Amino acid sequence: MVSSVSGKKVLVVGGTGGIGFGIAQSLKDRGAEAILVGRHSVPGFDCRKIDLSDSAEWRKVLNLAEQTDILCASWGPFLQKPLHKTSPEEWLNVVSSNLSLPGALVSAALPYMLSRGWGRILLFGGTRTDTSRGARTNAAYAAAKAGITSLVRSVALSYAAEGIQCNGICPGLVRTEYLDAEQIRSLGSKNPDGKLVEVSEIADAALMLMENSVYNGVLLPVDKGWAPGLI
């Protein structure tokens, strides 16, 4: 059976590594035409080398979003600091990167999707930010990611009748190429089964949300049942 994403134009922001690349590879395997945005090139993919940590570069990404059927925004820098040690500049950066940029990408992508009568948007919250909860050591990051919940549900509510679906994934502790052996061991021990979530498992969840019309406005934890009390 032909996948519903086959032949669709995909933009994966943060797609040249980690979770984003795993999703991009899975979409390509199903016939989608993916453009990856990140800091480096990946063989076999159309990659746009853009430094997402530089907000002056964001206009380039927004331009790409204006011509895409499927938007996946997986990039967002993590900040772990208690509030009294979080500077105003860090607040502005973490909220802009993790909430304002995804929101701007959604607004940029919607007109094209509306003209086509079809669209898929996948955004990323943080671990267990599918519900409102306090955070002692990463409040700025958690607050920004919690905003993704409202964004996902707002898009789902507003554009379902136009053939556009928006969902979110709240990943747990994931094994990526950015972790060394000690980090893999230490972080894995925090999960209920003692193992990290695999990128392929996040990609499977992403495809499920994109390929099935029943899923809209979903905030899906993919975290092996992790809970704040475990760390």
PDB file of C-alpha atoms in Angstrom:
ATOM      1  CA  MET A   1       0.000   0.000   0.000  1.00  0.00           C
ATOM      2  CA  VAL A   2       1.324   3.439  -0.949  1.00  0.00           C
ATOM      3  CA  SER A   3       2.074   5.610   2.062  1.00  0.00           C
ATOM      4  CA  SER A   4       0.094   8.832   2.447  1.00  0.00           C
ATOM      5  CA  VAL A   5       3.405  10.717   2.693  1.00  0.00           C
ATOM      6  CA  SER A   6       4.748   9.347  -0.608  1.00  0.00           C
ATOM      7  CA  GLY A   7       5.615  12.148  -3.010  1.00  0.00           C
ATOM      8  CA  LYS A   8       5.088  14.828  -0.373  1.00  0.00           C
ATOM      9  CA  LYS A   9       7.589  17.614   0.210  1.00  0.00           C
ATOM     10  CA  VAL A  10       9.004  17.446   3.733  1.00  0.00           C
ATOM     11  CA  LEU A  11      11.005  19.980   5.722  1.00  0.00           C
ATOM     12  CA  VAL A  12      12.816  18.589   8.766  1.00  0.00           C
ATOM     13  CA  VAL A  13      14.289  21.371  10.887  1.00  0.00           C
ATOM     14  CA  GLY A  14      17.120  19.853  12.864  1.00  0.00           C
ATOM     15  CA  GLY A  15      17.138  16.955  10.418  1.00  0.00           C
ATOM     16  CA  THR A  16      20.855  16.362   9.868  1.00  0.00           C
ATOM     17  CA  GLY A  17      21.296  14.424  13.101  1.00  0.00           C
ATOM     18  CA  GLY A  18      19.638  12.791  16.087  1.00  0.00           C
ATOM     19  CA  ILE A  19      15.853  12.402  16.190  1.00  0.00           C
ATOM     20  CA  GLY A  20      15.317  14.652  13.186  1.00  0.00           C
ATOM     21  CA  PHE A  21      17.494  12.541  10.918  1.00  0.00           C
ATOM     22  CA  GLY A  22      15.805   9.342  12.064  1.00  0.00           C
ATOM     23  CA  ILE A  23      12.430  10.790  11.081  1.00  0.00           C
ATOM     24  CA  ALA A  24      13.787  12.114   7.778  1.00  0.00           C
ATOM     25  CA  GLN A  25      15.192   8.689   6.874  1.00  0.00           C
ATOM     26  CA  SER A  26      11.884   6.984   7.647  1.00  0.00           C
ATOM     27  CA  LEU A  27       9.957   9.508   5.552  1.00  0.00           C
ATOM     28  CA  LYS A  28      12.371   9.095   2.650  1.00  0.00           C
ATOM     29  CA  ASP A  29      11.956   5.311   2.862  1.00  0.00           C
ATOM     30  CA  ARG A  30       8.228   5.901   2.331  1.00  0.00           C
ATOM     31  CA  GLY A  31       8.710   8.007  -0.760  1.00  0.00           C
ATOM     32  CA  ALA A  32       8.696  11.521   0.666  1.00  0.00           C
ATOM     33  CA  GLU A  33      11.009  14.208  -0.709  1.00  0.00           C
ATOM     34  CA  ALA A  34      12.871  15.545   2.301  1.00  0.00           C
ATOM     35  CA  ILE A  35      14.843  18.736   2.800  1.00  0.00           C
ATOM     36  CA  LEU A  36      16.984  18.646   5.930  1.00  0.00           C
ATOM     37  CA  VAL A  37      18.055  21.763   7.799  1.00  0.00           C
ATOM     38  CA  GLY A  38      21.049  21.577  10.109  1.00  0.00           C
ATOM     39  CA  ARG A  39      24.738  22.252  10.508  1.00  0.00           C
ATOM     40  CA  HIS A  40      26.156  19.625   8.167  1.00  0.00           C
ATOM     41  CA  SER A  41      25.443  17.571   5.070  1.00  0.00           C
ATOM     42  CA  VAL A  42      24.173  13.995   4.995  1.00  0.00           C
ATOM     43  CA  PRO A  43      24.864  11.801   1.950  1.00  0.00           C
ATOM     44  CA  GLY A  44      21.769  11.047  -0.110  1.00  0.00           C
ATOM     45  CA  PHE A  45      19.736  13.977   1.225  1.00  0.00           C
ATOM     46  CA  ASP A  46      19.015  17.542   0.166  1.00  0.00           C
ATOM     47  CA  CYS A  47      20.593  19.369   3.111  1.00  0.00           C
ATOM     48  CA  ARG A  48      20.616  23.093   3.800  1.00  0.00           C
ATOM     49  CA  LYS A  49      23.483  24.028   6.102  1.00  0.00           C
ATOM     50  CA  ILE A  50      21.991  26.642   8.386  1.00  0.00           C
ATOM     51  CA  ASP A  51      23.183  27.491  11.889  1.00  0.00           C
ATOM     52  CA  LEU A  52      19.905  27.381  13.794  1.00  0.00           C
ATOM     53  CA  SER A  53      21.588  28.791  16.907  1.00  0.00           C
ATOM     54  CA  ASP A  54      21.889  32.095  14.995  1.00  0.00           C
ATOM     55  CA  SER A  55      18.449  33.702  14.905  1.00  0.00           C
ATOM     56  CA  ALA A  56      19.590  35.891  12.011  1.00  0.00           C
ATOM     57  CA  GLU A  57      19.544  32.698   9.915  1.00  0.00           C
ATOM     58  CA  TRP A  58      15.947  31.803  10.703  1.00  0.00           C
ATOM     59  CA  ARG A  59      14.505  33.675   7.727  1.00  0.00           C
ATOM     60  CA  LYS A  60      16.153  31.084   5.448  1.00  0.00           C
ATOM     61  CA  VAL A  61      14.293  28.294   7.251  1.00  0.00           C
ATOM     62  CA  LEU A  62      10.982  30.163   7.186  1.00  0.00           C
ATOM     63  CA  ASN A  63      11.330  30.590   3.418  1.00  0.00           C
ATOM     64  CA  LEU A  64      11.706  26.814   3.049  1.00  0.00           C
ATOM     65  CA  ALA A  65       8.626  26.238   5.231  1.00  0.00           C
ATOM     66  CA  GLU A  66       6.502  28.242   2.798  1.00  0.00           C
ATOM     67  CA  GLN A  67       6.623  25.413   0.231  1.00  0.00           C
ATOM     68  CA  THR A  68       6.268  22.212   2.240  1.00  0.00           C
ATOM     69  CA  ASP A  69       3.541  19.599   2.658  1.00  0.00           C
ATOM     70  CA  ILE A  70       4.996  18.172   5.863  1.00  0.00           C
ATOM     71  CA  LEU A  71       6.734  20.238   8.523  1.00  0.00           C
ATOM     72  CA  CYS A  72       8.763  18.555  11.247  1.00  0.00           C
ATOM     73  CA  ALA A  73      10.416  20.914  13.739  1.00  0.00           C
ATOM     74  CA  SER A  74      12.663  18.787  15.922  1.00  0.00           C
ATOM     75  CA  TRP A  75      15.375  21.301  16.824  1.00  0.00           C
ATOM     76  CA  GLY A  76      15.470  23.071  20.195  1.00  0.00           C
ATOM     77  CA  PRO A  77      18.402  23.664  22.558  1.00  0.00           C
ATOM     78  CA  PHE A  78      18.121  22.290  26.088  1.00  0.00           C
ATOM     79  CA  LEU A  79      18.874  24.461  29.112  1.00  0.00           C
ATOM     80  CA  GLN A  80      19.253  23.011  32.593  1.00  0.00           C
ATOM     81  CA  LYS A  81      19.523  25.765  35.168  1.00  0.00           C
ATOM     82  CA  PRO A  82      17.465  26.749  38.198  1.00  0.00           C
ATOM     83  CA  LEU A  83      15.559  29.986  37.763  1.00  0.00           C
ATOM     84  CA  HIS A  84      17.818  32.103  39.974  1.00  0.00           C
ATOM     85  CA  LYS A  85      20.764  31.211  37.734  1.00  0.00           C
ATOM     86  CA  THR A  86      18.946  31.698  34.411  1.00  0.00           C
ATOM     87  CA  SER A  87      19.892  35.010  32.806  1.00  0.00           C
ATOM     88  CA  PRO A  88      17.454  37.207  30.849  1.00  0.00           C
ATOM     89  CA  GLU A  89      19.457  36.447  27.717  1.00  0.00           C
ATOM     90  CA  GLU A  90      19.096  32.703  28.304  1.00  0.00           C
ATOM     91  CA  TRP A  91      15.351  33.106  28.809  1.00  0.00           C
ATOM     92  CA  LEU A  92      15.002  34.956  25.519  1.00  0.00           C
ATOM     93  CA  ASN A  93      17.117  32.408  23.647  1.00  0.00           C
ATOM     94  CA  VAL A  94      15.465  29.267  24.997  1.00  0.00           C
ATOM     95  CA  VAL A  95      11.914  30.539  24.490  1.00  0.00           C
ATOM     96  CA  SER A  96      12.667  31.905  21.024  1.00  0.00           C
ATOM     97  CA  SER A  97      14.344  28.677  19.900  1.00  0.00           C
ATOM     98  CA  ASN A  98      11.908  26.210  21.439  1.00  0.00           C
ATOM     99  CA  LEU A  99       8.588  28.024  20.971  1.00  0.00           C
ATOM    100  CA  SER A 100       8.773  31.155  18.818  1.00  0.00           C
ATOM    101  CA  LEU A 101      10.681  29.479  15.960  1.00  0.00           C
ATOM    102  CA  PRO A 102       8.344  26.446  15.748  1.00  0.00           C
ATOM    103  CA  GLY A 103       5.370  28.802  15.909  1.00  0.00           C
ATOM    104  CA  ALA A 104       6.768  30.980  13.131  1.00  0.00           C
ATOM    105  CA  LEU A 105       7.456  27.861  11.030  1.00  0.00           C
ATOM    106  CA  VAL A 106       3.851  26.749  11.473  1.00  0.00           C
ATOM    107  CA  SER A 107       2.540  30.151  10.393  1.00  0.00           C
ATOM    108  CA  ALA A 108       4.870  30.126   7.386  1.00  0.00           C
ATOM    109  CA  ALA A 109       3.812  26.612   6.343  1.00  0.00           C
ATOM    110  CA  LEU A 110       0.035  26.944   6.722  1.00  0.00           C
ATOM    111  CA  PRO A 111      -0.817  29.060   3.627  1.00  0.00           C
ATOM    112  CA  TYR A 112       0.760  26.509   1.253  1.00  0.00           C
ATOM    113  CA  MET A 113      -0.898  23.615   3.078  1.00  0.00           C
ATOM    114  CA  LEU A 114      -4.244  25.407   2.905  1.00  0.00           C
ATOM    115  CA  SER A 115      -3.817  25.908  -0.836  1.00  0.00           C
ATOM    116  CA  ARG A 116      -3.206  22.163  -1.214  1.00  0.00           C
ATOM    117  CA  GLY A 117      -5.956  21.024   1.134  1.00  0.00           C
ATOM    118  CA  TRP A 118      -3.483  18.774   2.926  1.00  0.00           C
ATOM    119  CA  GLY A 119      -0.706  19.147   5.449  1.00  0.00           C
ATOM    120  CA  ARG A 120       1.061  17.454   8.328  1.00  0.00           C
ATOM    121  CA  ILE A 121       2.856  19.243  11.139  1.00  0.00           C
ATOM    122  CA  LEU A 122       4.916  17.505  13.799  1.00  0.00           C
ATOM    123  CA  LEU A 123       6.321  19.477  16.724  1.00  0.00           C
ATOM    124  CA  PHE A 124       8.357  18.411  19.731  1.00  0.00           C
ATOM    125  CA  GLY A 125       7.719  19.075  23.380  1.00  0.00           C
ATOM    126  CA  GLY A 126      10.070  18.093  26.164  1.00  0.00           C
ATOM    127  CA  THR A 127       9.957  15.087  28.419  1.00  0.00           C
ATOM    128  CA  ARG A 128       6.516  15.024  30.074  1.00  0.00           C
ATOM    129  CA  THR A 129       5.582  18.525  28.937  1.00  0.00           C
ATOM    130  CA  ASP A 130       2.326  17.105  27.576  1.00  0.00           C
ATOM    131  CA  THR A 131       0.795  18.374  30.818  1.00  0.00           C
ATOM    132  CA  SER A 132       1.555  21.430  32.916  1.00  0.00           C
ATOM    133  CA  ARG A 133       4.039  20.661  35.689  1.00  0.00           C
ATOM    134  CA  GLY A 134       6.733  22.478  37.614  1.00  0.00           C
ATOM    135  CA  ALA A 135      10.469  22.057  37.024  1.00  0.00           C
ATOM    136  CA  ARG A 136      13.204  22.765  39.530  1.00  0.00           C
ATOM    137  CA  THR A 137      16.244  22.666  37.256  1.00  0.00           C
ATOM    138  CA  ASN A 138      14.999  23.535  33.762  1.00  0.00           C
ATOM    139  CA  ALA A 139      12.025  25.842  34.218  1.00  0.00           C
ATOM    140  CA  ALA A 140      12.693  28.084  31.210  1.00  0.00           C
ATOM    141  CA  TYR A 141      13.027  25.124  28.839  1.00  0.00           C
ATOM    142  CA  ALA A 142      10.010  23.349  30.321  1.00  0.00           C
ATOM    143  CA  ALA A 143       7.885  26.496  30.061  1.00  0.00           C
ATOM    144  CA  ALA A 144       8.795  26.953  26.401  1.00  0.00           C
ATOM    145  CA  LYS A 145       8.113  23.314  25.576  1.00  0.00           C
ATOM    146  CA  ALA A 146       4.815  23.380  27.447  1.00  0.00           C
ATOM    147  CA  GLY A 147       3.810  26.156  25.064  1.00  0.00           C
ATOM    148  CA  ILE A 148       4.130  23.636  22.231  1.00  0.00           C
ATOM    149  CA  THR A 149       1.141  21.817  23.745  1.00  0.00           C
ATOM    150  CA  SER A 150      -1.085  24.850  23.217  1.00  0.00           C
ATOM    151  CA  LEU A 151       0.319  25.407  19.728  1.00  0.00           C
ATOM    152  CA  VAL A 152      -0.350  21.820  18.635  1.00  0.00           C
ATOM    153  CA  ARG A 153      -3.911  21.876  19.895  1.00  0.00           C
ATOM    154  CA  SER A 154      -4.580  25.314  18.419  1.00  0.00           C
ATOM    155  CA  VAL A 155      -3.503  24.212  14.941  1.00  0.00           C
ATOM    156  CA  ALA A 156      -5.437  20.941  15.230  1.00  0.00           C
ATOM    157  CA  LEU A 157      -8.584  22.779  16.290  1.00  0.00           C
ATOM    158  CA  SER A 158      -8.336  25.457  13.627  1.00  0.00           C
ATOM    159  CA  TYR A 159      -7.354  23.551  10.489  1.00  0.00           C
ATOM    160  CA  ALA A 160      -8.642  19.979  10.701  1.00  0.00           C
ATOM    161  CA  ALA A 161     -11.455  20.788   8.275  1.00  0.00           C
ATOM    162  CA  GLU A 162      -8.836  21.904   5.746  1.00  0.00           C
ATOM    163  CA  GLY A 163      -7.047  18.564   5.695  1.00  0.00           C
ATOM    164  CA  ILE A 164      -4.231  19.716   7.969  1.00  0.00           C
ATOM    165  CA  GLN A 165      -3.188  17.746  11.034  1.00  0.00           C
ATOM    166  CA  CYS A 166      -0.823  18.821  13.787  1.00  0.00           C
ATOM    167  CA  ASN A 167       0.601  16.546  16.462  1.00  0.00           C
ATOM    168  CA  GLY A 168       3.421  16.589  18.958  1.00  0.00           C
ATOM    169  CA  ILE A 169       5.844  14.110  20.464  1.00  0.00           C
ATOM    170  CA  CYS A 170       7.273  14.471  23.956  1.00  0.00           C
ATOM    171  CA  PRO A 171      10.353  12.253  23.840  1.00  0.00           C
ATOM    172  CA  GLY A 172      11.999  10.794  26.885  1.00  0.00           C
ATOM    173  CA  LEU A 173      15.686  10.073  27.272  1.00  0.00           C
ATOM    174  CA  VAL A 174      16.862   9.112  23.787  1.00  0.00           C
ATOM    175  CA  ARG A 175      20.048   7.473  22.559  1.00  0.00           C
ATOM    176  CA  THR A 176      21.627   9.615  19.829  1.00  0.00           C
ATOM    177  CA  GLU A 177      25.078   9.943  18.316  1.00  0.00           C
ATOM    178  CA  TYR A 178      25.680  12.942  20.570  1.00  0.00           C
ATOM    179  CA  LEU A 179      25.952  10.798  23.731  1.00  0.00           C
ATOM    180  CA  ASP A 180      29.101   9.044  24.883  1.00  0.00           C
ATOM    181  CA  ALA A 181      29.176   5.616  26.538  1.00  0.00           C
ATOM    182  CA  GLU A 182      28.997   6.999  30.080  1.00  0.00           C
ATOM    183  CA  GLN A 183      26.046   9.256  29.248  1.00  0.00           C
ATOM    184  CA  ILE A 184      24.232   6.327  27.651  1.00  0.00           C
ATOM    185  CA  ARG A 185      24.741   4.257  30.797  1.00  0.00           C
ATOM    186  CA  SER A 186      23.860   7.048  33.210  1.00  0.00           C
ATOM    187  CA  LEU A 187      20.791   8.325  31.377  1.00  0.00           C
ATOM    188  CA  GLY A 188      19.562   4.831  30.571  1.00  0.00           C
ATOM    189  CA  SER A 189      19.531   3.988  34.257  1.00  0.00           C
ATOM    190  CA  LYS A 190      16.931   6.712  34.808  1.00  0.00           C
ATOM    191  CA  ASN A 191      14.325   4.936  32.649  1.00  0.00           C
ATOM    192  CA  PRO A 192      12.038   2.305  34.179  1.00  0.00           C
ATOM    193  CA  ASP A 193      13.600  -0.477  32.090  1.00  0.00           C
ATOM    194  CA  GLY A 194      17.149   0.847  32.390  1.00  0.00           C
ATOM    195  CA  LYS A 195      17.443   1.558  28.658  1.00  0.00           C
ATOM    196  CA  LEU A 196      17.300   4.666  26.529  1.00  0.00           C
ATOM    197  CA  VAL A 197      14.594   5.242  23.945  1.00  0.00           C
ATOM    198  CA  GLU A 198      15.923   4.546  20.439  1.00  0.00           C
ATOM    199  CA  VAL A 199      15.708   7.109  17.641  1.00  0.00           C
ATOM    200  CA  SER A 200      13.949   4.492  15.514  1.00  0.00           C
ATOM    201  CA  GLU A 201      11.195   4.284  18.136  1.00  0.00           C
ATOM    202  CA  ILE A 202      10.638   8.043  17.940  1.00  0.00           C
ATOM    203  CA  ALA A 203      10.562   7.795  14.142  1.00  0.00           C
ATOM    204  CA  ASP A 204       7.967   5.004  14.291  1.00  0.00           C
ATOM    205  CA  ALA A 205       5.748   7.183  16.487  1.00  0.00           C
ATOM    206  CA  ALA A 206       6.208  10.132  14.129  1.00  0.00           C
ATOM    207  CA  LEU A 207       5.134   8.096  11.116  1.00  0.00           C
ATOM    208  CA  MET A 208       2.105   6.768  12.952  1.00  0.00           C
ATOM    209  CA  LEU A 209       0.979  10.328  13.679  1.00  0.00           C
ATOM    210  CA  MET A 210       1.631  11.543  10.132  1.00  0.00           C
ATOM    211  CA  GLU A 211       0.186   8.633   8.158  1.00  0.00           C
ATOM    212  CA  ASN A 212      -3.115   8.183  10.006  1.00  0.00           C
ATOM    213  CA  SER A 213      -5.868  10.756   9.615  1.00  0.00           C
ATOM    214  CA  VAL A 214      -7.392   9.903  13.009  1.00  0.00           C
ATOM    215  CA  TYR A 215      -4.483  11.487  14.896  1.00  0.00           C
ATOM    216  CA  ASN A 216      -4.821  15.237  15.354  1.00  0.00           C
ATOM    217  CA  GLY A 217      -3.963  17.400  18.343  1.00  0.00           C
ATOM    218  CA  VAL A 218      -2.139  14.485  19.974  1.00  0.00           C
ATOM    219  CA  LEU A 219       0.696  15.100  22.436  1.00  0.00           C
ATOM    220  CA  LEU A 220       2.356  11.695  22.586  1.00  0.00           C
ATOM    221  CA  PRO A 221       4.888  10.829  25.307  1.00  0.00           C
ATOM    222  CA  VAL A 222       7.476   8.364  23.961  1.00  0.00           C
ATOM    223  CA  ASP A 223       9.452   7.859  27.133  1.00  0.00           C
ATOM    224  CA  LYS A 224       9.013   4.276  28.430  1.00  0.00           C
ATOM    225  CA  GLY A 225       6.843   5.537  31.259  1.00  0.00           C
ATOM    226  CA  TRP A 226       9.470   7.886  32.690  1.00  0.00           C
ATOM    227  CA  ALA A 227       8.261  10.029  35.598  1.00  0.00           C
ATOM    228  CA  PRO A 228       9.891  13.005  37.381  1.00  0.00           C
ATOM    229  CA  GLY A 229      10.196  10.997  40.586  1.00  0.00           C
ATOM    230  CA  LEU A 230      12.638   8.638  38.902  1.00  0.00           C
ATOM    231  CA  ILE A 231      15.468  11.196  38.868  1.00  0.00           C
TER     232      ILE A 231
END
